[in-house]
Coordinates of C-alpha atoms in Angstrom, one line a residue:
G466 CA 90.3 80.8 91.8
R467 CA 89.4 81.7 88.5
L468 CA 90.0 84.7 86.3
E469 CA 87.9 83.4 83.5
A470 CA 86.1 86.7 82.2
V471 CA 89.4 88.4 82.6
T472 CA 91.7 86.0 81.1
Q473 CA 89.1 85.6 77.8
Q474 CA 89.3 89.2 77.1
M475 CA 93.1 89.4 77.7
G476 CA 93.6 86.3 75.5
Y477 CA 93.3 88.5 72.3
H478 CA 96.9 89.2 73.4
P479 CA 98.3 86.4 74.6
Q480 CA 101.9 87.7 75.4
Y481 CA 100.7 90.0 77.5
L482 CA 98.1 87.6 79.3
D483 CA 101.1 85.6 79.8
S484 CA 103.1 88.4 81.8
F485 CA 99.9 89.4 83.7
L486 CA 99.5 85.8 84.9
K487 CA 102.9 85.4 86.2
T488 CA 102.9 88.7 87.7
Q489 CA 99.3 87.6 89.4
H490 CA 100.6 84.5 90.6
Y491 CA 103.9 85.4 92.0
L492 CA 101.7 88.5 94.3
M493 CA 99.4 85.9 95.2
H494 CA 101.0 82.7 95.5
M495 CA 104.7 83.0 96.0
D496 CA 106.9 83.6 98.5
G497 CA 106.6 87.1 99.9
P498 CA 106.8 89.7 102.9
L499 CA 102.8 89.1 103.5
P500 CA 101.1 86.0 104.5
F501 CA 98.7 84.6 102.2
D502 CA 95.6 85.2 103.4
C503 CA 96.3 88.8 104.4
R504 CA 97.4 89.1 100.7
H505 CA 93.8 88.2 99.6
Y506 CA 92.2 90.7 102.3
I507 CA 94.0 93.3 101.0
A508 CA 93.0 92.8 97.2
I509 CA 89.5 92.7 98.9
M510 CA 89.8 96.0 100.3
A511 CA 91.3 97.4 96.9
A512 CA 88.3 95.8 94.9
A513 CA 85.4 97.1 97.2
R514 CA 86.7 100.9 96.6
H515 CA 85.6 100.2 93.3
Q516 CA 82.6 98.2 94.0
C517 CA 84.2 95.3 92.1
R518 CA 82.1 92.3 93.2
Y519 CA 84.1 90.1 90.7
L520 CA 87.2 90.7 92.5
V521 CA 86.2 90.9 96.1
N522 CA 84.5 87.3 95.3
L523 CA 87.5 85.9 93.9
H524 CA 89.3 86.8 96.7
V525 CA 86.9 86.2 99.3
L526 CA 86.9 82.3 98.1
Q527 CA 90.9 82.5 98.2
F528 CA 91.3 84.2 101.3
L529 CA 89.2 81.4 103.0
R530 CA 91.4 79.0 100.9
A531 CA 94.3 80.2 102.7
G532 CA 92.9 79.7 105.9
G533 CA 91.5 83.2 106.7
D534 CA 89.5 83.8 109.4
P535 CA 85.9 83.8 108.2
Q536 CA 85.1 86.5 111.1
W537 CA 87.2 89.1 108.9
L538 CA 84.8 88.8 106.1
R539 CA 82.3 90.7 108.5
G540 CA 84.1 93.9 107.6
L541 CA 86.7 96.2 108.5
E542 CA 86.0 96.4 112.2
F543 CA 86.8 92.6 112.7
I544 CA 90.0 92.4 111.2
P545 CA 93.6 93.1 113.1
P546 CA 94.5 96.9 113.4
K547 CA 97.4 96.4 111.6
L548 CA 95.7 95.7 108.4
R549 CA 92.8 98.1 109.2
N550 CA 95.4 101.0 109.2
L551 CA 96.0 100.2 105.6
N552 CA 92.6 101.5 104.9
E553 CA 93.9 105.2 104.4
I554 CA 96.5 104.7 101.7
N555 CA 94.0 102.3 99.9
K556 CA 91.4 105.0 99.6
I557 CA 94.2 107.8 98.6
L558 CA 95.8 105.6 96.1
A559 CA 92.7 104.2 94.6
H560 CA 91.1 107.8 93.8
R561 CA 93.7 110.3 94.5
P562 CA 97.3 109.1 94.8
W563 CA 98.5 112.4 94.3
L564 CA 97.6 112.9 98.3
I565 CA 99.9 110.6 99.5
T566 CA 102.9 111.4 101.7
K567 CA 106.0 110.5 103.6
E568 CA 103.8 111.0 106.4
H569 CA 101.5 108.5 105.5
I570 CA 104.2 106.1 105.1
E571 CA 105.7 107.4 108.5
K572 CA 102.4 106.5 110.2
L573 CA 102.6 103.0 109.1
L574 CA 105.7 102.3 110.0
K575 CA 106.1 103.5 113.4
I576 CA 102.6 102.3 115.3
S577 CA 104.3 100.4 117.8
E578 CA 103.0 96.9 118.4
W579 CA 100.7 97.4 114.9
S580 CA 104.0 98.7 112.8
W581 CA 104.6 97.7 109.3
S582 CA 108.0 96.6 107.7
L583 CA 109.2 98.5 104.7
A584 CA 109.2 95.2 103.0
E585 CA 105.7 94.2 103.6
L586 CA 104.5 97.9 103.0
V587 CA 106.0 97.8 99.4
H588 CA 104.0 94.3 99.0
A589 CA 101.1 95.8 99.9
V590 CA 101.2 98.9 98.1
V591 CA 101.8 96.8 94.9
L592 CA 98.9 94.4 95.6
L593 CA 96.5 97.5 96.2
A594 CA 97.8 99.1 92.8
H595 CA 97.4 95.7 91.0
C596 CA 93.8 95.1 92.3
H597 CA 92.9 99.0 91.6
A598 CA 93.8 98.8 88.2
L599 CA 92.7 95.4 87.5
A600 CA 89.2 96.7 89.0
S601 CA 89.2 99.5 85.9
F602 CA 90.2 96.4 83.4
V603 CA 87.2 94.2 84.8
F604 CA 84.5 97.2 84.3
G605 CA 86.3 98.7 81.4
C606 CA 85.7 95.1 79.3
G607 CA 82.3 94.4 80.9
C608 CA 83.5 91.4 83.0
E609 CA 81.7 93.0 85.8
Q610 CA 78.2 91.7 85.3
D611 CA 75.1 90.8 87.5
E612 CA 74.9 86.9 88.2
G613 CA 72.7 85.1 86.0
L614 CA 72.6 87.5 83.1
G615 CA 74.0 84.8 81.0
G616 CA 75.6 87.4 78.4
P617 CA 78.8 87.9 76.9
G618 CA 81.2 88.1 79.7
S619 CA 78.7 87.6 82.5
L620 CA 80.2 87.0 86.2
K621 CA 79.2 83.0 86.7
P622 CA 79.6 82.0 90.5
L623 CA 82.9 81.1 91.2
S624 CA 83.3 77.2 91.6
L625 CA 85.4 75.5 94.3
G626 CA 86.8 73.2 92.0
N627 CA 90.3 72.5 91.2
Q628 CA 90.8 74.5 88.0
C629 CA 93.3 77.6 88.5
F630 CA 93.2 80.5 86.8
C631 CA 95.9 79.7 84.2
E632 CA 93.9 76.9 82.7
A633 CA 91.8 79.4 81.0
T634 CA 94.6 80.2 79.0
A635 CA 95.0 76.7 77.2
G636 CA 96.2 77.2 73.8
N637 CA 98.0 80.7 74.6
S638 CA 101.5 81.4 75.6
C639 CA 101.5 80.7 79.2
S640 CA 104.6 79.2 80.2
Q641 CA 105.0 75.5 80.8
E642 CA 106.5 76.2 84.2
L643 CA 104.1 78.6 85.5
L644 CA 101.4 75.9 84.4
R645 CA 102.9 73.1 86.5
I646 CA 103.4 75.5 89.5
N647 CA 99.7 76.4 89.5
R648 CA 98.6 72.7 88.5
K649 CA 100.7 71.5 91.7
R650 CA 98.9 74.5 93.5
S651 CA 95.6 73.3 92.4
L652 CA 96.0 69.6 93.5
D653 CA 97.0 70.6 96.9
S654 CA 94.2 72.5 97.3
C655 CA 91.8 70.0 96.5
M656 CA 92.9 68.2 99.7
E657 CA 91.8 71.0 101.7
L658 CA 88.7 71.4 99.5
D659 CA 86.4 69.2 101.9
S660 CA 87.5 71.0 105.2
L661 CA 86.8 74.6 103.2
R662 CA 83.4 73.5 102.0
E663 CA 82.4 72.2 105.6
R664 CA 83.5 75.8 106.7
M665 CA 81.5 77.5 104.5
Q666 CA 78.3 75.3 105.1
R667 CA 79.0 75.9 108.8
I668 CA 78.7 79.7 107.9
H669 CA 75.9 79.3 106.1
V670 CA 73.7 77.5 108.7
E671 CA 75.2 79.9 111.1
T672 CA 73.7 82.7 109.1
E673 CA 70.6 81.0 108.2
G674 CA 69.9 80.5 111.9
R675 CA 70.6 84.2 112.7
D676 CA 68.2 84.7 109.8
E677 CA 65.2 82.8 111.4
M678 CA 65.8 84.8 114.8
R679 CA 65.8 87.6 112.7
L680 CA 62.5 86.8 110.8
L681 CA 60.7 85.8 114.3
Q682 CA 61.6 88.7 116.0
Q683 CA 60.3 90.9 112.9
D684 CA 57.2 88.8 113.2
R685 CA 56.9 89.2 116.8
E686 CA 57.0 93.0 116.2
E687 CA 54.7 93.4 113.6
G688 CA 52.2 91.3 115.5
E689 CA 52.7 93.9 118.4
G690 CA 52.7 96.8 116.2
Q691 CA 49.4 95.7 114.5
R692 CA 47.8 95.1 118.3
A693 CA 49.3 98.6 119.1
E694 CA 47.1 101.8 117.7
G695 CA 48.9 104.1 115.6
V696 CA 52.3 101.9 115.2
Q697 CA 53.0 100.1 112.1
G698 CA 55.0 97.1 112.8
G699 CA 57.7 95.5 110.9
T700 CA 59.0 98.8 109.5
E701 CA 62.4 98.6 111.7
H702 CA 64.7 95.5 111.4
C703 CA 66.6 94.5 113.9
S704 CA 70.6 95.0 113.3
D705 CA 71.7 91.8 112.0
P706 CA 75.2 90.7 113.2
S707 CA 76.0 88.9 110.1
A708 CA 75.8 91.8 108.0
G709 CA 78.9 91.6 105.6
L710 CA 79.4 88.0 106.4
S711 CA 80.3 86.5 102.7
P712 CA 80.7 84.1 100.9
F713 CA 77.5 81.8 101.1
A714 CA 77.7 78.4 99.9
D715 CA 75.0 76.9 98.2
T716 CA 74.7 72.6 97.9
D717 CA 77.2 72.6 95.4
G718 CA 80.0 74.7 97.0
E719 CA 79.6 77.7 94.9
V720 CA 79.9 81.1 96.0
T721 CA 77.0 83.1 95.4
G722 CA 78.3 86.3 96.4
A723 CA 79.6 89.2 98.9
T724 CA 76.4 90.8 99.7
N725 CA 77.5 93.7 101.3
L726 CA 80.8 95.9 100.4
A727 CA 80.4 98.8 102.1
C728 CA 82.0 96.7 105.2
Y729 CA 85.4 96.4 103.4
M730 CA 85.5 100.1 103.3
Q731 CA 85.6 103.7 105.1
D732 CA 84.8 107.2 104.1
P733 CA 82.6 105.4 101.0
D734 CA 81.9 109.1 99.5
F735 CA 85.9 109.7 99.3
G736 CA 86.3 109.3 95.1
Y737 CA 88.2 111.2 92.3
Q738 CA 88.5 114.7 92.1
D739 CA 90.1 116.4 88.8
F740 CA 93.7 117.0 89.4
A741 CA 93.3 120.3 87.7
R742 CA 91.2 121.3 90.9
R743 CA 93.2 120.6 93.6
D744 CA 94.8 122.8 96.2
E745 CA 97.7 124.7 94.4
D746 CA 99.3 125.4 97.7
Q747 CA 99.5 121.5 98.7
T748 CA 99.8 119.8 95.4
Q749 CA 102.6 120.2 92.9
V750 CA 102.5 118.3 89.1
F751 CA 104.6 115.2 89.2
R752 CA 107.4 115.5 87.0
V753 CA 108.8 112.2 85.5
Q754 CA 112.2 113.4 85.0
D755 CA 112.5 113.8 88.8
Y756 CA 111.0 110.6 89.9
S757 CA 110.3 107.9 87.2
W758 CA 109.6 104.0 87.2
E759 CA 112.9 103.0 85.1
D760 CA 115.5 105.4 87.1
H761 CA 113.9 105.3 90.4
G762 CA 110.5 103.0 91.1
F763 CA 111.8 100.1 89.6
S764 CA 115.3 99.1 91.6
L765 CA 113.1 100.3 95.2
V766 CA 110.5 98.2 94.6
N767 CA 112.9 95.0 93.6
R768 CA 114.9 95.5 96.6
L769 CA 112.2 95.5 99.1
Y770 CA 110.1 92.8 97.4
S771 CA 112.5 90.5 95.5
D772 CA 111.9 90.0 91.7
I773 CA 108.4 91.6 91.7
G774 CA 110.1 94.9 89.8
H775 CA 111.5 92.9 87.1
L776 CA 107.6 90.9 86.4
L777 CA 106.3 94.4 86.9
D778 CA 108.6 96.2 84.1
E779 CA 108.3 93.3 81.8
K780 CA 104.4 93.9 82.0
F781 CA 104.8 97.7 81.4
R782 CA 106.8 97.2 78.3
M783 CA 104.7 94.4 77.2
V784 CA 101.6 96.3 76.9
D785 CA 103.8 99.0 75.3
G786 CA 104.9 96.7 72.6
L787 CA 101.7 95.2 71.5
Q788 CA 100.8 95.8 67.9
S789 CA 98.1 98.5 67.4
S790 CA 99.1 99.3 63.9
A791 CA 95.3 99.4 63.1
M792 CA 93.9 101.6 65.9
A793 CA 96.9 104.1 65.2
K794 CA 96.3 103.8 61.1
R795 CA 92.9 104.8 61.8
Q796 CA 93.7 108.0 63.7
G797 CA 96.4 108.5 60.8
C798 CA 99.2 108.3 63.3
E799 CA 102.2 106.1 64.0
P800 CA 101.3 103.3 66.4
S801 CA 104.3 104.3 69.2
V802 CA 102.6 108.0 68.9
F803 CA 99.0 106.9 69.5
K804 CA 99.7 104.7 72.5
R805 CA 101.8 107.2 73.8
G806 CA 98.8 109.9 73.6
I807 CA 96.7 107.3 75.4
W808 CA 99.2 106.7 78.4
N809 CA 99.8 110.2 78.6
Y810 CA 96.6 111.0 79.1
I811 CA 95.7 108.8 81.9
H812 CA 99.0 109.9 83.9
C813 CA 98.0 113.7 83.2
M814 CA 94.5 113.0 85.0
F815 CA 96.6 111.9 88.0
G816 CA 98.8 115.0 87.8
I817 CA 101.8 113.4 86.1
R818 CA 103.7 115.1 83.3
Y819 CA 106.2 114.8 81.0
D820 CA 108.4 117.4 79.8
D821 CA 109.2 116.4 76.4
Y822 CA 105.7 115.7 75.4
D823 CA 103.5 118.4 73.5
Y824 CA 100.0 117.7 75.2
A825 CA 98.4 119.4 72.2
E826 CA 98.8 116.0 70.6
V827 CA 95.9 114.6 73.2
N828 CA 93.5 116.5 71.5
Q829 CA 94.5 115.9 68.2
L830 CA 94.8 111.7 68.6
L831 CA 92.3 110.9 71.0
E832 CA 88.4 112.0 69.9
R833 CA 85.8 113.0 72.5
M834 CA 84.0 109.8 73.1
L835 CA 87.5 108.1 73.7
K836 CA 88.5 110.5 75.8
V837 CA 85.3 110.1 77.9
Y838 CA 85.4 106.5 78.1
I839 CA 89.1 106.4 79.2
K840 CA 88.8 108.7 81.9
T841 CA 85.6 106.9 83.4
V842 CA 87.5 103.6 83.4
T843 CA 90.7 105.2 84.7
C844 CA 89.2 107.2 87.6
Y845 CA 85.5 105.9 88.4
P846 CA 85.4 102.2 86.6
E847 CA 82.2 101.7 88.8
K848 CA 80.3 104.0 86.8
T849 CA 81.3 102.2 83.6
N850 CA 78.8 99.7 81.6
S851 CA 79.1 97.1 79.1
E852 CA 77.0 99.1 76.5
M853 CA 79.9 101.8 77.4
F854 CA 82.4 99.6 76.0
D855 CA 80.0 98.5 72.9
R856 CA 79.7 102.3 71.8
F857 CA 82.8 103.6 71.9
W858 CA 85.2 103.2 68.9
K859 CA 82.3 101.2 66.6
Q860 CA 84.6 100.9 64.0
F861 CA 87.1 99.2 65.8
K862 CA 87.8 95.7 66.4
H863 CA 86.9 94.0 69.8
S864 CA 90.9 93.1 70.2
E865 CA 91.6 96.9 69.7
K866 CA 89.2 98.0 72.6
V867 CA 90.9 95.2 75.0
H868 CA 94.3 96.5 74.0
V869 CA 92.8 100.5 75.3
N870 CA 91.8 98.9 78.3
L871 CA 95.0 97.1 79.0
L872 CA 96.7 100.4 78.1
I873 CA 94.6 101.9 80.9
L874 CA 95.4 99.0 83.9
E875 CA 99.2 99.6 83.1
A876 CA 99.1 103.2 83.1
R877 CA 97.3 103.3 86.3
M878 CA 98.7 100.8 88.2
Q879 CA 102.1 102.7 87.2
A880 CA 100.6 105.8 88.4
E881 CA 99.7 104.9 91.6
L882 CA 103.2 103.1 91.9
L883 CA 105.2 106.3 91.4
Y884 CA 103.3 108.2 93.9
A885 CA 103.5 105.5 96.5
L886 CA 107.3 104.6 95.9
Q887 CA 108.2 108.2 95.7
A888 CA 106.6 108.8 99.1
I889 CA 108.3 105.7 100.6
T890 CA 111.5 106.9 98.9
Q891 CA 111.4 110.3 101.2
Y892 CA 110.5 108.5 104.2
M893 CA 113.7 106.5 103.7
I894 CA 115.6 109.8 102.8

């Protein structure tokens, strides 16, 4: 599976790209608590919350490659209850992470035969946060485009070829070891390519057969409608049992898209709500001095899902260390001050506060159009379009705009993790 458009954008900052790819690979392909097909299905559920076809298509393909049941692609009604029970925290983490409580955690860990282990749940939570944040980056940088537009960053159909997503980073600083591992996995996956193509073609043939039956039924209804006075035929379509079944394969074995993202989520109207409008009696401000990534989250996640804490920590530090002198100079401040303003503004939108920070600086450092852009990409990325990326900060370089989107990605991911890990900690206590 390839992240071509994403890696092209992140390639403006090759050191960060290297760190991102290592984390992505570890989450999806290395040893961990969750089965490989479930990892990709969880990613599909997460990306669907923001209507991100780019990521849904990518993980649909990887789900099938990992031996996943094609019936699951018909929607949440067709997956095991254990996986379906994850829908509630997926919804909350994606839009209002401050609502997650230890009761949500307890419910998942104590549902008899469908219960999650702590290690599995931590893996799932990291996957959800990773994919929600990556969806923000995909929309923020204009990677989510309709297929066939052919414009910059347009999404091309995902090929079933043997190129791993790391190969898009040739010439950058992606580690040789990571490339070696991915190439080996790509070669291994080639051996399964024929059977995968057959499976996808079978889905396509079965779907075509159902479509033909549906069209015949439609024609029959239209004919009857024309003979019946006062009845207009063909206005009602019979239900299609293949609704949401994806992907469909063409003759070249390419994925042409998940057609119905709604089948992968429940309560689609649940979305971001300004934290300032919360119910004061139910939700308190999250104070970082009480629970921080460095002092609490890192050790918990690393203990329950070995080594992922180190990879996440490296990624957080990498984005903080990126050079942004040009951006800061234009705003008339130090690079660290400017980046902290963006980071704290994002966390503020999720109710996370730093007692040692003067929030009046945010309005001084960030112009209004930039704040609107950051809030849109962070809180409802599906409302972002490529024109917004082009319009904001016209005087800034493309790489500087990508840098802002990387800060959004990491700040948002850390915010979700802080709430989820704090809830897990409270449950354990």
